[in-house]
CSV table of C-alpha atoms in Angstrom, one decimal:
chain,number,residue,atom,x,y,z
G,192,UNK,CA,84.8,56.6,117.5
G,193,UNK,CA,85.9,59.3,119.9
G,194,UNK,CA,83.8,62.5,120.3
G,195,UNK,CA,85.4,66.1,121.5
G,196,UNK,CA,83.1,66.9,124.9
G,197,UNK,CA,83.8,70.4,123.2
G,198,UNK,CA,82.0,69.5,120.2
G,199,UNK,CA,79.3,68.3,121.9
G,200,UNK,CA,78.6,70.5,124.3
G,201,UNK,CA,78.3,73.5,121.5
G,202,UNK,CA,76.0,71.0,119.9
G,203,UNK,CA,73.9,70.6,123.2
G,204,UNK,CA,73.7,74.3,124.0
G,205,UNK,CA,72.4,75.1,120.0
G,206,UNK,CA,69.8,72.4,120.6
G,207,UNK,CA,68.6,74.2,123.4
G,208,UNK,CA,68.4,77.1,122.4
G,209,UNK,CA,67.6,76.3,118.6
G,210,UNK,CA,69.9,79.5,118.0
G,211,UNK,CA,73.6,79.7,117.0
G,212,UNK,CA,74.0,83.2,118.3
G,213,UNK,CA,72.6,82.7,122.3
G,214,UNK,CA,74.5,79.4,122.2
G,215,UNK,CA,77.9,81.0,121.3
G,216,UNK,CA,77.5,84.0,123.4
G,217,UNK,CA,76.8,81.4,126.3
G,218,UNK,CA,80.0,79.5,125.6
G,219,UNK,CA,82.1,82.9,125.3
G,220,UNK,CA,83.1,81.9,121.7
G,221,UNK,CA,82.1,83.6,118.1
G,222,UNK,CA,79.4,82.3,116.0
G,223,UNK,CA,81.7,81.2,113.5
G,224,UNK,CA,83.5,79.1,116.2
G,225,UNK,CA,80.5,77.3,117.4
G,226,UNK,CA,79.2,76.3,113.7
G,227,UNK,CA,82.8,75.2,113.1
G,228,UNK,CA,82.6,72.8,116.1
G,229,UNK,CA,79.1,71.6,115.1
G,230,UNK,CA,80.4,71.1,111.7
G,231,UNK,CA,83.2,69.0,113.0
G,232,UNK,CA,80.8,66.9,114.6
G,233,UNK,CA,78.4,66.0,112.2
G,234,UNK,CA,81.5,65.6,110.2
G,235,UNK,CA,82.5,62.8,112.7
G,236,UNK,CA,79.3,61.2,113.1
G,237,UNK,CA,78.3,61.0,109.1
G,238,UNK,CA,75.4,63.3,109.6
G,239,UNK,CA,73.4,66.9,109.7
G,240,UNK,CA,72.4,67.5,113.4
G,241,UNK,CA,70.4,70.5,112.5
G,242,UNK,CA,68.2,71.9,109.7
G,243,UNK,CA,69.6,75.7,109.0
G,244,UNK,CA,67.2,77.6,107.0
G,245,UNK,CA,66.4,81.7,107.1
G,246,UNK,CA,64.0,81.4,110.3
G,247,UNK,CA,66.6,80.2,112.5
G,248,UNK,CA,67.7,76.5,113.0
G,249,UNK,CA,65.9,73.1,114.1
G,250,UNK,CA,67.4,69.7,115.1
G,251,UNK,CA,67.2,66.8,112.5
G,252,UNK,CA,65.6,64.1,113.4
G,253,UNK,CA,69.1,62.6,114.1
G,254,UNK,CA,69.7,65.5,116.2
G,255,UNK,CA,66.8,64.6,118.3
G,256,UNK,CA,68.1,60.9,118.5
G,257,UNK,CA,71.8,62.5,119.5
G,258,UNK,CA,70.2,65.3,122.5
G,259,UNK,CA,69.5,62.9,125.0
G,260,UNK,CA,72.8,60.5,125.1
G,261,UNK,CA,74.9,63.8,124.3
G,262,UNK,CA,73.3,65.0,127.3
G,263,UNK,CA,73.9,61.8,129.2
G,264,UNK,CA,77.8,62.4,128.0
G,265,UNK,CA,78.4,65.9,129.3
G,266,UNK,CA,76.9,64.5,132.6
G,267,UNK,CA,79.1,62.1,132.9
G,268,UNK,CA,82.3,63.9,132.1
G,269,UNK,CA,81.4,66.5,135.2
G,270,UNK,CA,81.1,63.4,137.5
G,271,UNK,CA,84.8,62.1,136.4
G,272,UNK,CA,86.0,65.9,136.8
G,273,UNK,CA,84.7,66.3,140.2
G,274,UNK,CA,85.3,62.8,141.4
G,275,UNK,CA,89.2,63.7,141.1
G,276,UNK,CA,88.4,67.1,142.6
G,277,UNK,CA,88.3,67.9,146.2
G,278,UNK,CA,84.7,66.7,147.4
G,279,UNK,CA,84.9,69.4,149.6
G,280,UNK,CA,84.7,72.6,147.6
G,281,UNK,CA,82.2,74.9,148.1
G,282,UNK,CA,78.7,74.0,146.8
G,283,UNK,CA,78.4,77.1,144.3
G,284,UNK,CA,74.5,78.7,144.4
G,285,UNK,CA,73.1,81.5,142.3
G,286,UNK,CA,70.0,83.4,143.9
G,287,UNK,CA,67.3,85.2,142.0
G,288,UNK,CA,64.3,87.5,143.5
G,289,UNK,CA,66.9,89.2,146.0
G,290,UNK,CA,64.3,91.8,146.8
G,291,UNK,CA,62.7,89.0,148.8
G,292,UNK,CA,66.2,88.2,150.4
G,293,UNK,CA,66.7,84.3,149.6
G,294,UNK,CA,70.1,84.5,151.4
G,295,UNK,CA,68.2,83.8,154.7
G,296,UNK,CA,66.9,80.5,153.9
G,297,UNK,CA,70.2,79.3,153.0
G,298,UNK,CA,71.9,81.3,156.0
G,299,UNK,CA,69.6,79.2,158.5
G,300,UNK,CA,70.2,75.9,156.8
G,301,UNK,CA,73.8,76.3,156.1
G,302,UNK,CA,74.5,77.5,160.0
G,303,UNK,CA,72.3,74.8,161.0
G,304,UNK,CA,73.7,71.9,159.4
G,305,UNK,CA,77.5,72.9,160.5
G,306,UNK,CA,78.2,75.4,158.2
G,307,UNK,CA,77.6,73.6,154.8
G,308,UNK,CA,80.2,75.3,152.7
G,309,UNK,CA,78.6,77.5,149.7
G,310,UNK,CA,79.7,79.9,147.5
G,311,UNK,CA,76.8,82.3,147.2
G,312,UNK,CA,76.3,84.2,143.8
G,313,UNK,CA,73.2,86.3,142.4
G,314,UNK,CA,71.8,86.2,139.0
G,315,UNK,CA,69.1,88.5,137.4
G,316,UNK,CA,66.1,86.1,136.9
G,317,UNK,CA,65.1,82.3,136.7
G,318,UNK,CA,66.7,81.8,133.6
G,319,UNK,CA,69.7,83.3,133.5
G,320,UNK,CA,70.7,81.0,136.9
G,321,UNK,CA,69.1,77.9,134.5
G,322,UNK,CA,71.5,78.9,132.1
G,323,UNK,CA,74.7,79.1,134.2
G,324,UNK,CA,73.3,75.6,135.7
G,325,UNK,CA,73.5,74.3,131.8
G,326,UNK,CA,76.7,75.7,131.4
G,327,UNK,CA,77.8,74.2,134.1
G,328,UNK,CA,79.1,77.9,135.8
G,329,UNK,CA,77.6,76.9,138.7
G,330,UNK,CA,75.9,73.9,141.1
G,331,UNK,CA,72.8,75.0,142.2
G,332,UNK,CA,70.4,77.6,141.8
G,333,UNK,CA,67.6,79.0,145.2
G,334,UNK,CA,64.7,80.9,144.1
G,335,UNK,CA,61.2,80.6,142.7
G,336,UNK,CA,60.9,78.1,139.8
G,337,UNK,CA,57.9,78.4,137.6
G,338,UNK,CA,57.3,77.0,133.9
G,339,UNK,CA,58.9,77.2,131.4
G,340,UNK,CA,62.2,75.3,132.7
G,341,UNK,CA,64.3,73.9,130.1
G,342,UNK,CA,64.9,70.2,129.8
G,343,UNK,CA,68.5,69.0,131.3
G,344,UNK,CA,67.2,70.6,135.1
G,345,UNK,CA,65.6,69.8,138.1
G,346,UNK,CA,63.7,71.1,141.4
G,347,UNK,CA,62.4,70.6,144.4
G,348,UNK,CA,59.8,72.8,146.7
G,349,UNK,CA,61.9,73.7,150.2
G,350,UNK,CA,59.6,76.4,151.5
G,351,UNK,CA,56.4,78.3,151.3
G,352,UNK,CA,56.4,81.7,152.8
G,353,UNK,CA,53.1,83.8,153.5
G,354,UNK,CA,53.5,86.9,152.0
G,355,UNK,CA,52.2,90.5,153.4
G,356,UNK,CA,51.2,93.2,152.3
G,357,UNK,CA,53.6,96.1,152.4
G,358,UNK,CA,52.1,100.0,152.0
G,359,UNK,CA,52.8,104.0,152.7
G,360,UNK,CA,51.1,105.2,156.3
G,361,UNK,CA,48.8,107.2,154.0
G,362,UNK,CA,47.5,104.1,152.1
G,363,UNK,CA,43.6,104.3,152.7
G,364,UNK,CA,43.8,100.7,154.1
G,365,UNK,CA,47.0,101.2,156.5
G,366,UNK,CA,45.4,100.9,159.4
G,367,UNK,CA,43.9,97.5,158.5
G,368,UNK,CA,44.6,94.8,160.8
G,369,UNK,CA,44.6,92.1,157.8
G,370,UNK,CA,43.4,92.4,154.4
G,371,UNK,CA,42.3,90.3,151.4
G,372,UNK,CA,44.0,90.3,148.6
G,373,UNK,CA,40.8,91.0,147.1
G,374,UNK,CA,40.7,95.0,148.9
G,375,UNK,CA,43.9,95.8,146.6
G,376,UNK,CA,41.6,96.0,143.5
G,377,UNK,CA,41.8,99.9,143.7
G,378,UNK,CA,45.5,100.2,144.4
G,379,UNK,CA,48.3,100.3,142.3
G,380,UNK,CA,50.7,97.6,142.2
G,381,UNK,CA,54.3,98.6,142.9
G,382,UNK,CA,56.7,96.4,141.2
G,383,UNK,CA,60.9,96.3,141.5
G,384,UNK,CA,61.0,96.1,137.5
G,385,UNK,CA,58.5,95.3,134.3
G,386,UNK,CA,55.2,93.1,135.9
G,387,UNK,CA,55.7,90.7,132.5
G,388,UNK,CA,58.8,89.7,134.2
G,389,UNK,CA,57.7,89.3,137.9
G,390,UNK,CA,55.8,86.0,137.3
G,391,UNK,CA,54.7,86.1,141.1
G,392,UNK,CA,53.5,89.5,141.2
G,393,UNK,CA,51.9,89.1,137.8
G,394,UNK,CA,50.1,86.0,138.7
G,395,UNK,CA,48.6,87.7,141.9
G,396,UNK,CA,47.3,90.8,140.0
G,397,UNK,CA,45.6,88.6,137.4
G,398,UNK,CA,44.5,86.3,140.2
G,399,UNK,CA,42.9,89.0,142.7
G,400,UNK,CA,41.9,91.7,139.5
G,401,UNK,CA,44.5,94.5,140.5
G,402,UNK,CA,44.7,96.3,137.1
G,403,UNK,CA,46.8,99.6,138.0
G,404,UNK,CA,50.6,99.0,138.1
G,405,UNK,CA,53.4,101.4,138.4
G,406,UNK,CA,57.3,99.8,138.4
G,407,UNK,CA,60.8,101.3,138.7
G,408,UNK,CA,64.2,99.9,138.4
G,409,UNK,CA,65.4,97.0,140.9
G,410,UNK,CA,68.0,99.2,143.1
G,411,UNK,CA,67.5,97.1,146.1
G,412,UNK,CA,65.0,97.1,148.9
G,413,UNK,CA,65.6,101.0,150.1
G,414,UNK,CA,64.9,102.4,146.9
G,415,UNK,CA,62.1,100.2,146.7
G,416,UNK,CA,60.3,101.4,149.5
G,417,UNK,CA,61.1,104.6,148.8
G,418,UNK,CA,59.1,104.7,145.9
G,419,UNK,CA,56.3,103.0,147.4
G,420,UNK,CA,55.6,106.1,149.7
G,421,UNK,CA,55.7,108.4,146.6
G,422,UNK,CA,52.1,107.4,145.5
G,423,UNK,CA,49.3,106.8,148.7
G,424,UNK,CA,48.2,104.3,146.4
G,425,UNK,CA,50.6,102.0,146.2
G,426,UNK,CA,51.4,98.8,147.4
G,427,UNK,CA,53.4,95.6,147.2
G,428,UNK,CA,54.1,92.0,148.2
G,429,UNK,CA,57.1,90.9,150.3
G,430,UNK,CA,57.5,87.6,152.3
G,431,UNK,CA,56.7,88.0,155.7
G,432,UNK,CA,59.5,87.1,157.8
G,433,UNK,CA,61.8,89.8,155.4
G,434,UNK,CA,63.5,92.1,157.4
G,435,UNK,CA,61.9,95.8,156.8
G,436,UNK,CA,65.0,98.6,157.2
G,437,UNK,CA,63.7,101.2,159.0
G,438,UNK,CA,61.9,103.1,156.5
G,439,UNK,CA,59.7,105.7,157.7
G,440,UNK,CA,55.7,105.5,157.1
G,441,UNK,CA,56.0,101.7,155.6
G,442,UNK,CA,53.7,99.6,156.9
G,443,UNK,CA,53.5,95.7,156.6
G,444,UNK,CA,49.7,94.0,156.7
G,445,UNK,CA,49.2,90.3,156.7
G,446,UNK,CA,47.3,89.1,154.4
G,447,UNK,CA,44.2,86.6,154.5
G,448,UNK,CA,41.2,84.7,152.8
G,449,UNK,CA,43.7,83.5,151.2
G,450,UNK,CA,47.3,84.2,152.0
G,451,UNK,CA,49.6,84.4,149.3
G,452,UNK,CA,52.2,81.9,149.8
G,453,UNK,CA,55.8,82.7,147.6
G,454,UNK,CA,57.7,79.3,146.9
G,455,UNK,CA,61.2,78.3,147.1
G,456,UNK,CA,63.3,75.9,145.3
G,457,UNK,CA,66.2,74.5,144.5
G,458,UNK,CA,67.4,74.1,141.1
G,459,UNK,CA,70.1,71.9,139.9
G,460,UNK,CA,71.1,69.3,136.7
G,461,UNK,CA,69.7,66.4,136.3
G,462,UNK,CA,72.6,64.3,136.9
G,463,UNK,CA,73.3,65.8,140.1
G,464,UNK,CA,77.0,67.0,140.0
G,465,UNK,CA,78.2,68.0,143.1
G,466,UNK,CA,78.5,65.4,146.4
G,467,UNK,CA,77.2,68.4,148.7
G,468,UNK,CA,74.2,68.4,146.9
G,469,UNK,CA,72.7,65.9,148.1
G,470,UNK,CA,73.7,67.2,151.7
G,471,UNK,CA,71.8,70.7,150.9
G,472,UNK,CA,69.0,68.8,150.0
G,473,UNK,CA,69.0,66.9,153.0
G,474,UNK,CA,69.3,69.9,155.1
G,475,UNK,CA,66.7,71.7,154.1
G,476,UNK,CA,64.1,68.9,154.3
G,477,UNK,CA,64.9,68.8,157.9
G,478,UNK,CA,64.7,72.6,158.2
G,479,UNK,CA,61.0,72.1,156.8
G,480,UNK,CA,60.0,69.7,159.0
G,481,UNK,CA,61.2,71.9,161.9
G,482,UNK,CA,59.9,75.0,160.4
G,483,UNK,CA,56.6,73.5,158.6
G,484,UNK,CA,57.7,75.1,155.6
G,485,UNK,CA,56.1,73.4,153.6
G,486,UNK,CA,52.0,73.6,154.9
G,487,UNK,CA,49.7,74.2,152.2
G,488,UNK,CA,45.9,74.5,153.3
G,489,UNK,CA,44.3,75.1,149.4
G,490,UNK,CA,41.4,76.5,151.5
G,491,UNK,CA,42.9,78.9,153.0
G,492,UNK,CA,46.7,79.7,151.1
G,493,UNK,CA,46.5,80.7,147.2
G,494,UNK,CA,49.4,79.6,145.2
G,495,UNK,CA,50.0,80.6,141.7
G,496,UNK,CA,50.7,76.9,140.7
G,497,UNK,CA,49.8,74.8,143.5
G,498,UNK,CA,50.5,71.8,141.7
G,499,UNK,CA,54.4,73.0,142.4
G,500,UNK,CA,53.7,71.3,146.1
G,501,UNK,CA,53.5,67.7,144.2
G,502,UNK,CA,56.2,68.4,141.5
G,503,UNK,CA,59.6,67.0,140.9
């Protein structure tokens, strides 16, 4: 029996997302479309994939059976496309958390290693570059990974960053030498968008009891800190080897007992795809080692998940 890689991958896409809707806007078709092609399918192979009822849709328990080897299918059909492609094209990477400027990890591993050839992109959030990895849009994705990641992707820990403080000249505690993250409990949290979607910054409020928040739109790093001077209370977190603009009255304060540490990974499908891949990978390990990029004292550091440091 021959399958359509079309049919499956609509099938694949529904399964992850246990809705028709997401799954066709994803593949740029209608709703109708993508139920036709699962329809065909289950036509083909004798049997319902999914149970459609009023509260949405769930796999069958043949469905469940199909996910993993339809997976496994899709996977291999991008290795035979880019194994008669030229090896050579550009490694394609989305970035997320571009407040925090991700470019310059990549910049310094990429110039490092002979100019790796990648084609740099920016999405949103975390899961809008895990969905453009699943839809095969791109090859890799550099940012901060944290739970939930859907099933079909992979990552790996490149770097941990201390993060300072950053706050207005009139802050009460600007003229601190350090602080703990504990001495922000009376200041208000600055964030580049809503805190439910700024797992990092959430987690560190929660973690060091900082209850007052204020947010604005992401507009970039000028705006940013342009709003931070608006309120002598205010404060944020931004790596500490980012590049402040010149921004007048912004002052940046390490951080200590313990210092916030942001984690980077990369982010890519399980079955690998692209040959440069494995050279980016490779890279950056070596960039670590150089760099220690990748110390982690539990004593000392705070992590929102430090079990990331022994993940995949």
């Amino acid at each position: 029996m021959d399958l359509d890689l079309a049919h499956v991958r609509a099938f694949v896409l529904a399964a992850q997302e246990l809705h028709f809707g997401r799954a066709a806007e994803a593949l740029s078709i209608s709703q109708q479309g993508l139920s036709k092609r699962i329809a065909r399918l289950e036509s083909r192979l004798g049997t319902d994939l999914f149970l459609r009822g009023g509260q949405g849709v769930q796999l069958t328990e043949a469905g469940r059976r199909f996910l993993g080897p339809a997976r496994q299918t899709l996977a291999a059909a991008d290795q035979a496309l880019a194994a008669v492609r030229d090896e050579r094209r550009p490694l394609r990477v989305d970035v997320w958390g571009h407040l925090y400027a991700p470019m310059r990890a990549l910049a310094q591993v990429a110039t490092r290693n002979g100019e790796l050839p990648l084609e740099l992109g920016h999405g949103r959030d975390l899961p809008s570059v895990a969905a453009a990895l699943l839809h095969g849009d791109i090859d890799a994705g550099f940012g901060r990974v944290h739970p939930p990641l859907p099933a079909g992707l992979t990552h790996r820990l490149v770097r941990l960053e201390p993060v300072d403080v950053i706050l207005g000249e009139d802050h009460p505690l600007a003229a601190e030498p350090a602080l703990r993250p504990e001495q922000l409990r009376d200041s208000v949290l600055w964030t580049p968008g809503a805190l439910d979607r700024l797992d990092f910054l959430r987690r560190f409020a929660e973690q060091f009891g900082i209850r007052a928040h204020a947010e604005a739109p992401n507009l970039g790093l000028d705006h940013f800190l342009a709003g931070l001077t608006a309120d002598s209370r205010r404060f944020s977190l931004i790596p500490a080897d980012v590049p402040l603009p010149q921004a007048p009255g912004i002052r940046s304060v390490p951080l200590a007992d313990p210092t916030p540490l942001y984690a980077w990974s990369l982010l890519w499908r399980d079955n690998g795809g692209h040959p440069l891949l494995r050279e980016l990978l490779s890279a950056f390990t070596a960039e670590a080692g150089r760099n220690r990029w990748l110390e982690y004292d539990p004593a000392h550091d705070w992590l929102p998940e430090p079990q990331a440091i022994t993940g995949p």
